PDB file of C-alpha atoms in Angstrom:
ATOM      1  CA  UNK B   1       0.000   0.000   0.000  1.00 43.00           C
ATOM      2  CA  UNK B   2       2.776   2.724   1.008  1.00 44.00           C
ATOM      3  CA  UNK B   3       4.591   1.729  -2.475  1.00 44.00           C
ATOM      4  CA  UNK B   4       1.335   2.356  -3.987  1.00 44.00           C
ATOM      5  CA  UNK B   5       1.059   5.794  -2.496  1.00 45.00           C
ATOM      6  CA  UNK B   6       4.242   6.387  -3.607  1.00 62.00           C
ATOM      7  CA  UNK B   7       3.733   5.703  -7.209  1.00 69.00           C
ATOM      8  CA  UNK B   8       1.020   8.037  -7.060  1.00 75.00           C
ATOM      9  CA  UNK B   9       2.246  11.101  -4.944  1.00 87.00           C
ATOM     10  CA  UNK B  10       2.177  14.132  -6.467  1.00 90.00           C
ATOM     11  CA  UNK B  11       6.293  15.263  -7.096  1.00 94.00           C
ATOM     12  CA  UNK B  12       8.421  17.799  -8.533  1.00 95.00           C
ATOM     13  CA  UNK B  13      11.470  16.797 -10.260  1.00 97.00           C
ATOM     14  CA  UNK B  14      14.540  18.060  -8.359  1.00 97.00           C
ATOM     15  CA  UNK B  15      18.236  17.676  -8.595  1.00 97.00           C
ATOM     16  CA  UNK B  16      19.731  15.471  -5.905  1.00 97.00           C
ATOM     17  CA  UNK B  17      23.567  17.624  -5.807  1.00 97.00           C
ATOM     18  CA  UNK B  18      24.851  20.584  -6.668  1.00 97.00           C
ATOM     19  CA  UNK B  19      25.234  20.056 -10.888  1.00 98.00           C
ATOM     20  CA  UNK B  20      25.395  21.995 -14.327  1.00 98.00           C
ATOM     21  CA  UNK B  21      22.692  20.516 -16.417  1.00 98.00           C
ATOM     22  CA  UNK B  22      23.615  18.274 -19.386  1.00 97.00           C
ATOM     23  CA  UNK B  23      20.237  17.133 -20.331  1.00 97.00           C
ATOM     24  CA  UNK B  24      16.588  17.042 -19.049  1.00 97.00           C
ATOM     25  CA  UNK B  25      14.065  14.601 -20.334  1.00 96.00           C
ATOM     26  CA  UNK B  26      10.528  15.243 -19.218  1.00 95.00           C
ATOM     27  CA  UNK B  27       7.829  12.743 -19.758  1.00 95.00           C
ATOM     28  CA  UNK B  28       4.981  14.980 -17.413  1.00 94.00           C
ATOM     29  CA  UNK B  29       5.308  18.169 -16.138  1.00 94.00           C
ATOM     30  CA  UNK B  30       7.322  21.776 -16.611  1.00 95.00           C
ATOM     31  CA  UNK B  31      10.251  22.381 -17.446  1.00 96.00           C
ATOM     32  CA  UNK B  32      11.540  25.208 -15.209  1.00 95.00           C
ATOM     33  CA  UNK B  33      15.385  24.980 -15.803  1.00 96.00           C
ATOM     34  CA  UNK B  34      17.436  25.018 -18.899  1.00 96.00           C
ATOM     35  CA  UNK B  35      20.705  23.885 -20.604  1.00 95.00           C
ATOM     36  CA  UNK B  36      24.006  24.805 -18.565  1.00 97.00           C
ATOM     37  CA  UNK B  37      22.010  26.227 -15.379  1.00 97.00           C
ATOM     38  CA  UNK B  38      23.452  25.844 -12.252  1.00 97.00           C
ATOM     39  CA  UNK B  39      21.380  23.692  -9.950  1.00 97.00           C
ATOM     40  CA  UNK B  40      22.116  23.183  -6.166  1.00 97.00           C
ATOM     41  CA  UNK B  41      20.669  20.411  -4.100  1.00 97.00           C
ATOM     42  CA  UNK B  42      16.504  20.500  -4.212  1.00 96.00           C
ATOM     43  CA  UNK B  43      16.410  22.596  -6.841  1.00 97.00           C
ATOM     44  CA  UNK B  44      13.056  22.100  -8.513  1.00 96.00           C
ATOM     45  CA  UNK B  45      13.944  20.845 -12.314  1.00 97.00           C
ATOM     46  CA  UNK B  46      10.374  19.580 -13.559  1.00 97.00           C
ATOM     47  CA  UNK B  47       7.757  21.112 -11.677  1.00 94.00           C
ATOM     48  CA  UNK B  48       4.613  18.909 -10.914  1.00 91.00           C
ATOM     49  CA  UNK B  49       2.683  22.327 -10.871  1.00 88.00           C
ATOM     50  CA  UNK B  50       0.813  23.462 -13.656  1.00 86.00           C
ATOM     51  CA  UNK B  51       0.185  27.355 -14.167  1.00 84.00           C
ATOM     52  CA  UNK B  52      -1.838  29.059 -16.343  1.00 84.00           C
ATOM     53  CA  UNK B  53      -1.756  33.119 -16.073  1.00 80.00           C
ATOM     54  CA  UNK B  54      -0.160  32.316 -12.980  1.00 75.00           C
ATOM     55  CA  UNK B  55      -3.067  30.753 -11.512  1.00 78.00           C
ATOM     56  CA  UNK B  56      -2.537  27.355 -10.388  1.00 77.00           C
ATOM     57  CA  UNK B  57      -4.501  24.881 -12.575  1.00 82.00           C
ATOM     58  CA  UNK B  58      -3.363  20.958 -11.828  1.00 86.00           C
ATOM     59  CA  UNK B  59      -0.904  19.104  -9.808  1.00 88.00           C
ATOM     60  CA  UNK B  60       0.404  15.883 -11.398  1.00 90.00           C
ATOM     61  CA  UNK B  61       3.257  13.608 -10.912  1.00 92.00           C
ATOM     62  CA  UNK B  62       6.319  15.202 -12.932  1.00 94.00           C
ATOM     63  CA  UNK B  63       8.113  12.519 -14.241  1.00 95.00           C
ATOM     64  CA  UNK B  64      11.469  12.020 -16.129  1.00 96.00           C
ATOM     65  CA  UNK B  65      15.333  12.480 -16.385  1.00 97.00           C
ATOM     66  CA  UNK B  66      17.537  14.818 -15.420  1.00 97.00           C
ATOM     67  CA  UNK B  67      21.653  14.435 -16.596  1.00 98.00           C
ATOM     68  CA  UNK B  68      24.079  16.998 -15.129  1.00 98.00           C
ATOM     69  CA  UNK B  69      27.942  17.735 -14.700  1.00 98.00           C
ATOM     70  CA  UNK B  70      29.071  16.633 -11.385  1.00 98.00           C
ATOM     71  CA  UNK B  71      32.404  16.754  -9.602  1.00 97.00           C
ATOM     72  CA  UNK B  72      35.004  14.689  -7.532  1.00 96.00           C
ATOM     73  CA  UNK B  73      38.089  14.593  -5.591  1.00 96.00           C
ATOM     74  CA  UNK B  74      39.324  11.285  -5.023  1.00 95.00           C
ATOM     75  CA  UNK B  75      42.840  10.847  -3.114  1.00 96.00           C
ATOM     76  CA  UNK B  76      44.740   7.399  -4.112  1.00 96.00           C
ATOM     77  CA  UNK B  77      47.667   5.839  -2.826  1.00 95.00           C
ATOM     78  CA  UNK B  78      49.981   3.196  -4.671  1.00 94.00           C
ATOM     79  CA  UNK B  79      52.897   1.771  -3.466  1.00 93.00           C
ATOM     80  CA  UNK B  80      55.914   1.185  -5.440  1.00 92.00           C
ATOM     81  CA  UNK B  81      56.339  -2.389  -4.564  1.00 90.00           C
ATOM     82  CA  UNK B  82      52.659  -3.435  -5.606  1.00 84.00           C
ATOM     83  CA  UNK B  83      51.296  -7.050  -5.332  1.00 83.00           C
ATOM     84  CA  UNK B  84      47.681  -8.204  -6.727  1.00 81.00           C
ATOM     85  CA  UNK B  85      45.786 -11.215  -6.734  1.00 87.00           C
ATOM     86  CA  UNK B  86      43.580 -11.880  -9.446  1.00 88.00           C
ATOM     87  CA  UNK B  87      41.166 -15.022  -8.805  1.00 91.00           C
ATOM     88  CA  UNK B  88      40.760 -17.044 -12.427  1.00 92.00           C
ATOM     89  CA  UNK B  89      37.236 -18.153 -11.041  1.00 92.00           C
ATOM     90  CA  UNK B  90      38.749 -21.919 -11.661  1.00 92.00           C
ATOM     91  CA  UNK B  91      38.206 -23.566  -8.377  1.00 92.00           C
ATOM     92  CA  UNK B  92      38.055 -27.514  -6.773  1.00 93.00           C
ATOM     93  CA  UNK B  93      38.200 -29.721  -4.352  1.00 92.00           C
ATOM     94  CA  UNK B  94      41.383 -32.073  -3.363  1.00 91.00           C
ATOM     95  CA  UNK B  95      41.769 -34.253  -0.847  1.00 91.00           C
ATOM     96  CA  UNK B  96      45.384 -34.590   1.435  1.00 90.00           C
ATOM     97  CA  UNK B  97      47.637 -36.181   3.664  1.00 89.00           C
ATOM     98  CA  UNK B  98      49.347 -34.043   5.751  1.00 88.00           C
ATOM     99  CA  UNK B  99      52.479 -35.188   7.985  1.00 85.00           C
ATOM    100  CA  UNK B 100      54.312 -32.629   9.645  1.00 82.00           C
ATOM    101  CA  UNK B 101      55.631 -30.195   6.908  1.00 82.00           C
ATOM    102  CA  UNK B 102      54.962 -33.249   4.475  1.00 85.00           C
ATOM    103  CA  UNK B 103      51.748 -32.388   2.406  1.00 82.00           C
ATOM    104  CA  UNK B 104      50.693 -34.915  -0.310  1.00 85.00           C
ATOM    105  CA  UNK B 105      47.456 -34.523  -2.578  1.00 88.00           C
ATOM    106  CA  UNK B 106      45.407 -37.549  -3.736  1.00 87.00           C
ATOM    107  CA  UNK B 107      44.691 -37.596  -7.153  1.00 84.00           C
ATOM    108  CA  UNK B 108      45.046 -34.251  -8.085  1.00 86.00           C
ATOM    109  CA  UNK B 109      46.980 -34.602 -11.323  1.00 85.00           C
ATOM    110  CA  UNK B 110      46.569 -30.991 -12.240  1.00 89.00           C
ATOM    111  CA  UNK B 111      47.548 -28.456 -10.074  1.00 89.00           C
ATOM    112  CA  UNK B 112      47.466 -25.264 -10.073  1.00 90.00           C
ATOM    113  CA  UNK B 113      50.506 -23.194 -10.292  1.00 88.00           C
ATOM    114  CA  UNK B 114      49.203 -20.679  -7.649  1.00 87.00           C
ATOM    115  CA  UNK B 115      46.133 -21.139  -5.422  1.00 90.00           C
ATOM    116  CA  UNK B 116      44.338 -20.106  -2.022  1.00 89.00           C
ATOM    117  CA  UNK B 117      42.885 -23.113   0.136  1.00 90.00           C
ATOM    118  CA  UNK B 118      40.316 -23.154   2.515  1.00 91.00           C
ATOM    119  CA  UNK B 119      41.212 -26.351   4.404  1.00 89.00           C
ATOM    120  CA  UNK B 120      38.362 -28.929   6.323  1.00 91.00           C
ATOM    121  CA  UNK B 121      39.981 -31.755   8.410  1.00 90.00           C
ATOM    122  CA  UNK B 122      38.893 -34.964   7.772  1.00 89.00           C
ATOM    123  CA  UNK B 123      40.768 -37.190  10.274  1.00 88.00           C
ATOM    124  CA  UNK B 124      42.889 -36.124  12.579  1.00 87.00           C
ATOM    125  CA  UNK B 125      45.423 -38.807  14.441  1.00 81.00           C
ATOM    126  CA  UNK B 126      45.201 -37.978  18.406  1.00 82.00           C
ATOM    127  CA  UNK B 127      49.153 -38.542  18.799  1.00 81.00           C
ATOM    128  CA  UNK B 128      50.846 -38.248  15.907  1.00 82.00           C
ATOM    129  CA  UNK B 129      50.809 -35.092  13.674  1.00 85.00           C
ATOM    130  CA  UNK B 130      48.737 -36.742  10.578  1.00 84.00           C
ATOM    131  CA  UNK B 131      45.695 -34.951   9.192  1.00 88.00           C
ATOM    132  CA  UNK B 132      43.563 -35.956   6.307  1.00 90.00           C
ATOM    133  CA  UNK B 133      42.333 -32.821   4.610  1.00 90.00           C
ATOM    134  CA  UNK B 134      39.951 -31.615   2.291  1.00 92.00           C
ATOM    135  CA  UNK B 135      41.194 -28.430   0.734  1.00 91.00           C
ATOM    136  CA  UNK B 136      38.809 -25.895  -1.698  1.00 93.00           C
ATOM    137  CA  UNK B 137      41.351 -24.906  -4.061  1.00 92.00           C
ATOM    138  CA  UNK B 138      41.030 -21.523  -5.832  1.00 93.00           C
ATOM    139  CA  UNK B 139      43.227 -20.718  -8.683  1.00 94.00           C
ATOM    140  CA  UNK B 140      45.025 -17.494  -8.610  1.00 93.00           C
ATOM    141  CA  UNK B 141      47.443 -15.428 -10.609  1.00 91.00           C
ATOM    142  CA  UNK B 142      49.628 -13.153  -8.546  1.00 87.00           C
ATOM    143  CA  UNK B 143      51.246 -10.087  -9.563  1.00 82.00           C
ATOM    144  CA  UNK B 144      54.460  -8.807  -8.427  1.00 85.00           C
ATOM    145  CA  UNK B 145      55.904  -5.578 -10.119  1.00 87.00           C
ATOM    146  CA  UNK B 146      58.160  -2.860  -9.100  1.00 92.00           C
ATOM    147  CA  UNK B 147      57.104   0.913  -9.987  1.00 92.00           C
ATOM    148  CA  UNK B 148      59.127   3.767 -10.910  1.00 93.00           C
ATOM    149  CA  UNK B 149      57.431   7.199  -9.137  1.00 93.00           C
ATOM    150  CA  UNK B 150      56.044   7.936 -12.889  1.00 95.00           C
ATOM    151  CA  UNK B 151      54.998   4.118 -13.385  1.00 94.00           C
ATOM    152  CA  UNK B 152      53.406   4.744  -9.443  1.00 94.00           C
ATOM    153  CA  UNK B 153      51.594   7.879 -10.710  1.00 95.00           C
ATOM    154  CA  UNK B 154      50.100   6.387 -13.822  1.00 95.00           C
ATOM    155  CA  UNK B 155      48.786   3.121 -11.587  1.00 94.00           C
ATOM    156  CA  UNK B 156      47.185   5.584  -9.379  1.00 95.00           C
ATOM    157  CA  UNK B 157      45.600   7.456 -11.564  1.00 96.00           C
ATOM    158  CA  UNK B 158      44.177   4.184 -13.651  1.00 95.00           C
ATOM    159  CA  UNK B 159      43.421   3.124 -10.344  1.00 94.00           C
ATOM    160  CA  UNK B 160      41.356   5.862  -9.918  1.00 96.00           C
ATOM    161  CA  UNK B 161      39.384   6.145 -12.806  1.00 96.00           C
ATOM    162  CA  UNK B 162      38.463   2.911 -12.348  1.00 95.00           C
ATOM    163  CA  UNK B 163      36.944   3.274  -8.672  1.00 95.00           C
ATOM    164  CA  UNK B 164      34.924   6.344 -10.168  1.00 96.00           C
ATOM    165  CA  UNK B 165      33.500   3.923 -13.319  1.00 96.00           C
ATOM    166  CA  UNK B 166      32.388   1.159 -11.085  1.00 95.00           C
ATOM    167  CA  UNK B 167      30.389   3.513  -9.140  1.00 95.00           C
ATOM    168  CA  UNK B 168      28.484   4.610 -12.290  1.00 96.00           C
ATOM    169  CA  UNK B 169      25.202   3.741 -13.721  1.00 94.00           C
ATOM    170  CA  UNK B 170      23.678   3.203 -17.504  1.00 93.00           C
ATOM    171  CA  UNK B 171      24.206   6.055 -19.848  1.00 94.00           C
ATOM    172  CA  UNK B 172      26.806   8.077 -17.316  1.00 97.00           C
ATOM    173  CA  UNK B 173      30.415   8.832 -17.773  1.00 97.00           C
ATOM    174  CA  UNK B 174      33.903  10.492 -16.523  1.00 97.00           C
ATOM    175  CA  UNK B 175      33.923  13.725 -18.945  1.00 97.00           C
ATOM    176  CA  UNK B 176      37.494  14.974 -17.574  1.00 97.00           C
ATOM    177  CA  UNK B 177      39.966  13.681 -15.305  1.00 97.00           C
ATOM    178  CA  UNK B 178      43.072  15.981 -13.938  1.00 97.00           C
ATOM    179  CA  UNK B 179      45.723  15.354 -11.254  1.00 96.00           C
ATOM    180  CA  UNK B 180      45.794  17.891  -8.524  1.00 96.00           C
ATOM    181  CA  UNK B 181      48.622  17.031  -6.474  1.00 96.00           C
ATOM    182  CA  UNK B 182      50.837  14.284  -5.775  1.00 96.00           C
ATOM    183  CA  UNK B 183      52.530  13.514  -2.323  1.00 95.00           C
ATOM    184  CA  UNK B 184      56.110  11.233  -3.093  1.00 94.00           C
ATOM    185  CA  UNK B 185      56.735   9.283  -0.291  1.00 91.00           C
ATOM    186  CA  UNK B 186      59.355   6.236   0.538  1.00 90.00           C
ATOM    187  CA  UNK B 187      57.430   3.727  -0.443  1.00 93.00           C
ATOM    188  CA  UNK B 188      54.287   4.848  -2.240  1.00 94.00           C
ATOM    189  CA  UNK B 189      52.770   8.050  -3.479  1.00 95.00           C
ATOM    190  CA  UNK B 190      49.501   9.033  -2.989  1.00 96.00           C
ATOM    191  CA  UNK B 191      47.622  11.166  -5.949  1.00 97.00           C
ATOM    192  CA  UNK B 192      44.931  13.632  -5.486  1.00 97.00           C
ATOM    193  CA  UNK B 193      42.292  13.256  -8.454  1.00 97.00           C
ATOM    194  CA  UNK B 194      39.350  15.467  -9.691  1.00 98.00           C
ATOM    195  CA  UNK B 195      36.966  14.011 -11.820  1.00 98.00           C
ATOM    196  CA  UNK B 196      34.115  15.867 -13.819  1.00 98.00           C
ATOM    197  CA  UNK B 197      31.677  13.220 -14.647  1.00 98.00           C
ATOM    198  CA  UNK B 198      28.278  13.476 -16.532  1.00 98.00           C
ATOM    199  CA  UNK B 199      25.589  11.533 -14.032  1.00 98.00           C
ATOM    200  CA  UNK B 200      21.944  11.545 -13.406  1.00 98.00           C
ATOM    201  CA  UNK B 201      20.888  14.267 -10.894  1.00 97.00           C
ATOM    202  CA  UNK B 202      17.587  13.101 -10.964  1.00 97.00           C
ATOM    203  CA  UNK B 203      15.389  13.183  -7.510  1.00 96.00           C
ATOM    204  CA  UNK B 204      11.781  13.698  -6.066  1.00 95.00           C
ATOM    205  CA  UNK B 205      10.547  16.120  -4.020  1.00 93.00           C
ATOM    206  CA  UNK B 206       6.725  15.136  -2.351  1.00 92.00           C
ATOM    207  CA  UNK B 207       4.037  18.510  -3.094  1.00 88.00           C
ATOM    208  CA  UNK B 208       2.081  19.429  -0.123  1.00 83.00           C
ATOM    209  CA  UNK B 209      -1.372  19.539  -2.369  1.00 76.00           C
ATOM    210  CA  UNK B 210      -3.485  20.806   0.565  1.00 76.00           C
ATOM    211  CA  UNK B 211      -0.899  23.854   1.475  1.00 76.00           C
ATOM    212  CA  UNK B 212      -0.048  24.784  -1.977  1.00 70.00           C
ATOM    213  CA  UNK B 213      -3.402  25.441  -2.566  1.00 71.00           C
ATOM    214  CA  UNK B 214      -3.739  27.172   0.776  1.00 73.00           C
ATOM    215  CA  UNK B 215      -0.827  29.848   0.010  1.00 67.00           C
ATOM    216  CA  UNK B 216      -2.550  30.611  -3.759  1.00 63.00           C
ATOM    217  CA  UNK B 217      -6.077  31.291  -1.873  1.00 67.00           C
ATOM    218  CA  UNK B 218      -4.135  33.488   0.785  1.00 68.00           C
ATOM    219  CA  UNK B 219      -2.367  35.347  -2.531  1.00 66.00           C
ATOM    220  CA  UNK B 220      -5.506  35.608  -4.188  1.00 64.00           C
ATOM    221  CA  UNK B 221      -6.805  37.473  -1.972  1.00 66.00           C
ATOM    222  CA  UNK B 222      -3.866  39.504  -0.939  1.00 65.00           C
ATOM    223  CA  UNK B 223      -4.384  40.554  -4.784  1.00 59.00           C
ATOM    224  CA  UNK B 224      -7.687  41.932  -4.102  1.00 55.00           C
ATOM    225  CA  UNK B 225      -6.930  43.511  -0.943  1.00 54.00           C
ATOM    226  CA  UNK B 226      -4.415  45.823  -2.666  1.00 48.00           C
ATOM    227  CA  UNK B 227      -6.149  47.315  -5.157  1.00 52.00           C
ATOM    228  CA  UNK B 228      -8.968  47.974  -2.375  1.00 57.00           C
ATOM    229  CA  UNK B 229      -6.608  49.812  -0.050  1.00 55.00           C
ATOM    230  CA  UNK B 230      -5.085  51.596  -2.960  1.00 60.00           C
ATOM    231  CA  UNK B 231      -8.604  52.770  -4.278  1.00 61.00           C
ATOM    232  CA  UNK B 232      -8.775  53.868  -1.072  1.00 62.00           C
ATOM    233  CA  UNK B 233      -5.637  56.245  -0.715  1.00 65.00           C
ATOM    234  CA  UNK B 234      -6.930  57.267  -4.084  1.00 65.00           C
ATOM    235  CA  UNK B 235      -9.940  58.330  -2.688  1.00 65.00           C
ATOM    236  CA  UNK B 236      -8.259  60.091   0.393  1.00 69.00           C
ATOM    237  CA  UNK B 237      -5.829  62.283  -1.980  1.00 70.00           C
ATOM    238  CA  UNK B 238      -8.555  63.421  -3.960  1.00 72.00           C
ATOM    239  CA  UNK B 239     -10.415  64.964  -1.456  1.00 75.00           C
ATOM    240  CA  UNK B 240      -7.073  66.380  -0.205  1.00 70.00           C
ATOM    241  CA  UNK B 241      -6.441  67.797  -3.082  1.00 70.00           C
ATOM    242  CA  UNK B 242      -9.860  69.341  -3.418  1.00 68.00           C
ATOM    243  CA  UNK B 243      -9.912  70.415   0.145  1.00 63.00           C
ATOM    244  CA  UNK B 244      -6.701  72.145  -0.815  1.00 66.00           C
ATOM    245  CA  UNK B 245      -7.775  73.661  -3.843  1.00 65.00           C
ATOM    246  CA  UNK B 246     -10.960  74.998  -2.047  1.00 57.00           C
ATOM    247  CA  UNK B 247      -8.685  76.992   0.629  1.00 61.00           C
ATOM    248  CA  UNK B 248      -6.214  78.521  -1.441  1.00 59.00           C
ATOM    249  CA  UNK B 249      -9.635  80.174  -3.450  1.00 59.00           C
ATOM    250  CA  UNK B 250     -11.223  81.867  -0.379  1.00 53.00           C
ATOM    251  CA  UNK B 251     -10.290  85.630  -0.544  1.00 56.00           C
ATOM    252  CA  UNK B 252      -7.565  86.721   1.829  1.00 50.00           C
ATOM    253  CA  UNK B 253      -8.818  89.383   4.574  1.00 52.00           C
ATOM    254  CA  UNK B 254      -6.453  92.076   5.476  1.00 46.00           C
ATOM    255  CA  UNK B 255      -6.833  94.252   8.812  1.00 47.00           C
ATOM    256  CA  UNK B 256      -5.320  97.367   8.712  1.00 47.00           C
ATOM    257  CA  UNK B 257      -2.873  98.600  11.629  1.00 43.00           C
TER     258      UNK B 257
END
């Protein structure tokens, strides 16, 4: 039921972060933004309100997309001596004997060159140090390489880039990337990335029906109140005026001394 409501609450379309608009795509409602404006967070993008000779008219859903230009600062750190693990997604199960350091697998004719093992324990012999294992073998690929501060930098930054991508959705994308300032230390060096990327900006904001209409009414008829209170100083200066006019024609009496 509260989905339901959801789906049918009234909203303007606003944008969810500070942003320079890309793109708007409006399916229902108004369109009170444009190309290249500046839009901080709430700003209303597609209004769900309806004006005509500003008078409100409707209230509907407003509904569609809004793309804008976004920015980052993203601080990395690589080390010069850099080691990664990269799982092949090859994995099995081996059974062993293990005697002290001695480690023997049954039947496992093809090993892998590198692997992790996660190891269960079969049968373990309460004096001597004999275990029967079964292992979950996962084949790996480790990487060992050696960096120059340059070679560092470059990692970082691809490093980087790539955090920012994964984050991303359908139809978004890193416009610009540009390296701020990098910190060389003994072993590593740490990067500070900004990123401009092109994302959707696109969020709801509920519309109180009941006191939108309230604050129109109240303007309405702050409207007519004006023009009666200024018909009324109208009024008041006119008979001023005529008031003055009438005294300044009344013949002047002199006495004499």
């Amino acid at each position: 039921i509260n989905q339901k409501k959801k789906e049918t609450e009234k909203v303007n379309i606003v944008a969810k972060k500070p942003a320079i608009i890309k793109r708007i795509e409006a399916d229902q409602g108004v369109i009170v933004k444009e190309h290249n404006n500046y839009v901080n967070q709430g700003d209303v993008v597609i209004s769900g309100e309806i004006y005509l000779n500003e008078a409100l008219k409707n209230v509907v859903r407003a509904s569609g997309k809004v793309y804008g230009e976004v920015w980052y600062k993203s601080q990395i750190e690589f080390p010069y001596l850099y080691k990664e693990t990269h799982y092949t997604g090859k994995k099995k199960q081996v059974y062993s004997i293990k005697l002290l350091n001695w480690h023997f697998d049954l039947f496992n004719f093809r090993p892998y060159k590198q692997s992790k093992k996660k190891e269960q324990v079969l049968v373990k012999h309460p004096f001597l140090p004999f275990r029967l294992v079964k292992e979950t073998q996962q084949e790996v690929v480790i990487k060992d390489e050696i960096y120059t501060v340059d070679q560092a930098i470059n990692e970082a930054r691809k490093l980087g880039i790539k955090k920012i991508s994964e984050q991303l959705q359908e139809k978004e994308r890193i416009i610009d990337t540009k390296d701020l300032k990098v910190h060389v230390k003994e072993s590593k060096i740490r990067l500070e990335l900004f990123f401009t990327v092109y994302e959707d900006i696109t969020d709801y904001q509920v519309i109180d029906e009941a006191k939108l209409r309230q604050e129109m009414e109240e303007k309405k008829q702050l409207e007519v109140s004006v023009p009666n209170f200024h018909s009324f100083c109208v009024f008041l200066a006119l008979i001023l005026l005529c008031f003055s006019t009438f005294s300044h024609s009344l013949p002047l009496k002199y006495t004499a001394s």
